[in-house]
PDB file of C-alpha atoms in Angstrom:
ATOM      1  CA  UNK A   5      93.455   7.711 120.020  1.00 52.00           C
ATOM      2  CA  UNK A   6      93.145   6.638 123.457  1.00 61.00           C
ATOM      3  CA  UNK A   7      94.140   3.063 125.413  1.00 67.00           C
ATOM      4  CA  UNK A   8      90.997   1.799 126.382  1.00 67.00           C
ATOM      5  CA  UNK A   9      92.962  -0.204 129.174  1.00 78.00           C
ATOM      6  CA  UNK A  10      94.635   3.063 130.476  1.00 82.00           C
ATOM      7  CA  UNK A  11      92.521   5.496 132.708  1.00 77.00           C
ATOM      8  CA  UNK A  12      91.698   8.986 131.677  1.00 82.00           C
ATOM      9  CA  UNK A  13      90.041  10.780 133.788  1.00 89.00           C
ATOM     10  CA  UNK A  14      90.888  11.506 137.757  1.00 86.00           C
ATOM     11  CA  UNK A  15      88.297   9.157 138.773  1.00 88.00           C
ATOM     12  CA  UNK A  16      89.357   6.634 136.365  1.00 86.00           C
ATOM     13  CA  UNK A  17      92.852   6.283 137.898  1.00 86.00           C
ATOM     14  CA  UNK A  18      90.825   6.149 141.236  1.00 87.00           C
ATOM     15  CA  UNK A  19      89.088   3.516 140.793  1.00 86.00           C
ATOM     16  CA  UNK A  20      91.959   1.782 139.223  1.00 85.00           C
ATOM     17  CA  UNK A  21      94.382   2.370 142.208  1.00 84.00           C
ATOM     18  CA  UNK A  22      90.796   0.579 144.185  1.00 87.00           C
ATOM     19  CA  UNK A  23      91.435  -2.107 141.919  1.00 89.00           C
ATOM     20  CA  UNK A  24      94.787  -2.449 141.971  1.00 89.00           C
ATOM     21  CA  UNK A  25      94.295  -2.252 145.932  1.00 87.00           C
ATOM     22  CA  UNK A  26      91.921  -4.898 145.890  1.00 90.00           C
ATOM     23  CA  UNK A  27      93.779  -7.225 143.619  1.00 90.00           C
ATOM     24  CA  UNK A  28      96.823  -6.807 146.073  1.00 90.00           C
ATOM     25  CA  UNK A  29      94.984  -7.197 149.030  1.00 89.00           C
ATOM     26  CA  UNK A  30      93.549 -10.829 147.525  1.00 88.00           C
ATOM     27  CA  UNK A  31      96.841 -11.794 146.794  1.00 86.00           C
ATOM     28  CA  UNK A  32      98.476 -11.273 149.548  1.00 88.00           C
ATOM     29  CA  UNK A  33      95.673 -13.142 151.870  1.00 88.00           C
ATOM     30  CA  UNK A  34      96.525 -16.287 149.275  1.00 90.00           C
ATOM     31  CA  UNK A  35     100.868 -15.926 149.645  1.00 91.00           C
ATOM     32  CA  UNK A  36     101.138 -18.874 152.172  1.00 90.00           C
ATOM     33  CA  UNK A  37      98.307 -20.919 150.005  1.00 90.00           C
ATOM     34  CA  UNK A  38     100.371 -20.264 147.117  1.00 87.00           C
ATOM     35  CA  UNK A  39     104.203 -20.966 148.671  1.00 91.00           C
ATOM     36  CA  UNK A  40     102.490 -23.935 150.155  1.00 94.00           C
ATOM     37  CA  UNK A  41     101.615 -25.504 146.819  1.00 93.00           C
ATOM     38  CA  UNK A  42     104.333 -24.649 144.940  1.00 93.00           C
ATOM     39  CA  UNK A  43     106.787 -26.197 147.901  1.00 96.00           C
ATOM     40  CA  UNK A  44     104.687 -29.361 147.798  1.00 96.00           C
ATOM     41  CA  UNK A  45     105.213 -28.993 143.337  1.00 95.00           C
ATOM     42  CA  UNK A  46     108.926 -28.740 143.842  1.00 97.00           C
ATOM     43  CA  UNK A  47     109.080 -31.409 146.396  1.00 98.00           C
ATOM     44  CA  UNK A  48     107.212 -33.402 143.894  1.00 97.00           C
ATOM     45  CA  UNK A  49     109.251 -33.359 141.655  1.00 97.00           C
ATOM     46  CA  UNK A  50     112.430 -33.992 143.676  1.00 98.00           C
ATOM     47  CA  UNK A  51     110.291 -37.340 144.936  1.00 98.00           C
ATOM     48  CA  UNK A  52     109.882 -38.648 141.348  1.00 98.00           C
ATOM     49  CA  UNK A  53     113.687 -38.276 140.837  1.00 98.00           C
ATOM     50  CA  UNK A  54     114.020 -34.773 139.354  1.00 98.00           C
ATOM     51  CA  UNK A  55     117.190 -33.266 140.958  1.00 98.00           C
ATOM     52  CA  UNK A  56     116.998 -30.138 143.016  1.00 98.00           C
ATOM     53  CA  UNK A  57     117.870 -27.145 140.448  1.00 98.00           C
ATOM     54  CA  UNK A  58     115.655 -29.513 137.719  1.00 97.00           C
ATOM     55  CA  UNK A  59     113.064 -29.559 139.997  1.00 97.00           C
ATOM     56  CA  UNK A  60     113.579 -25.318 140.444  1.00 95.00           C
ATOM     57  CA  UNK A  61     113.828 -25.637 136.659  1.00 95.00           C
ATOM     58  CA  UNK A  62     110.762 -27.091 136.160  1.00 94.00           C
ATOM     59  CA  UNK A  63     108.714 -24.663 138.843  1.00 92.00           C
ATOM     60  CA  UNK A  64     109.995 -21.803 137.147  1.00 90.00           C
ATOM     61  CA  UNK A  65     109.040 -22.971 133.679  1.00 88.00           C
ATOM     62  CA  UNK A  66     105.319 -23.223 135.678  1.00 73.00           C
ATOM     63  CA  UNK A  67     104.911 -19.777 136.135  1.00 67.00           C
ATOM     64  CA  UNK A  68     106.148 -18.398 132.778  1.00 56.00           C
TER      65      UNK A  68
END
């Protein structure tokens, strides 16, 4: 039985390297977005009296 998710054929894993190329390509044009918010998260937290590795804590726990 085959994955469904995994590609088969030679043109299937082409097109899902295009994805994947894609997908990295968006991600990377949205890093500093994304470090900006999650600075401005962290220093959030550190404002409302969260200590620094609490605050780190508390990002990390975000992205699980």
């Amino acid at each position: 039985m085959t994955d469904p998710q995994r590609p088969s054929t030679p043109a299937d894993v082409i097109a899902a390297f295009a994805n994947y190329g894609t997908l990295m390509n968006s991600i990377a044009k949205h890093a500093s977005d994304i470090a900006h918010a999650r600075r401005q998260l962290y220093l959030a937290y550190v404002s409302e009296g969260f200590t620094e590795a609490q605050a780190l804590e508390l990002c990390k726990v975000m992205l699980s």
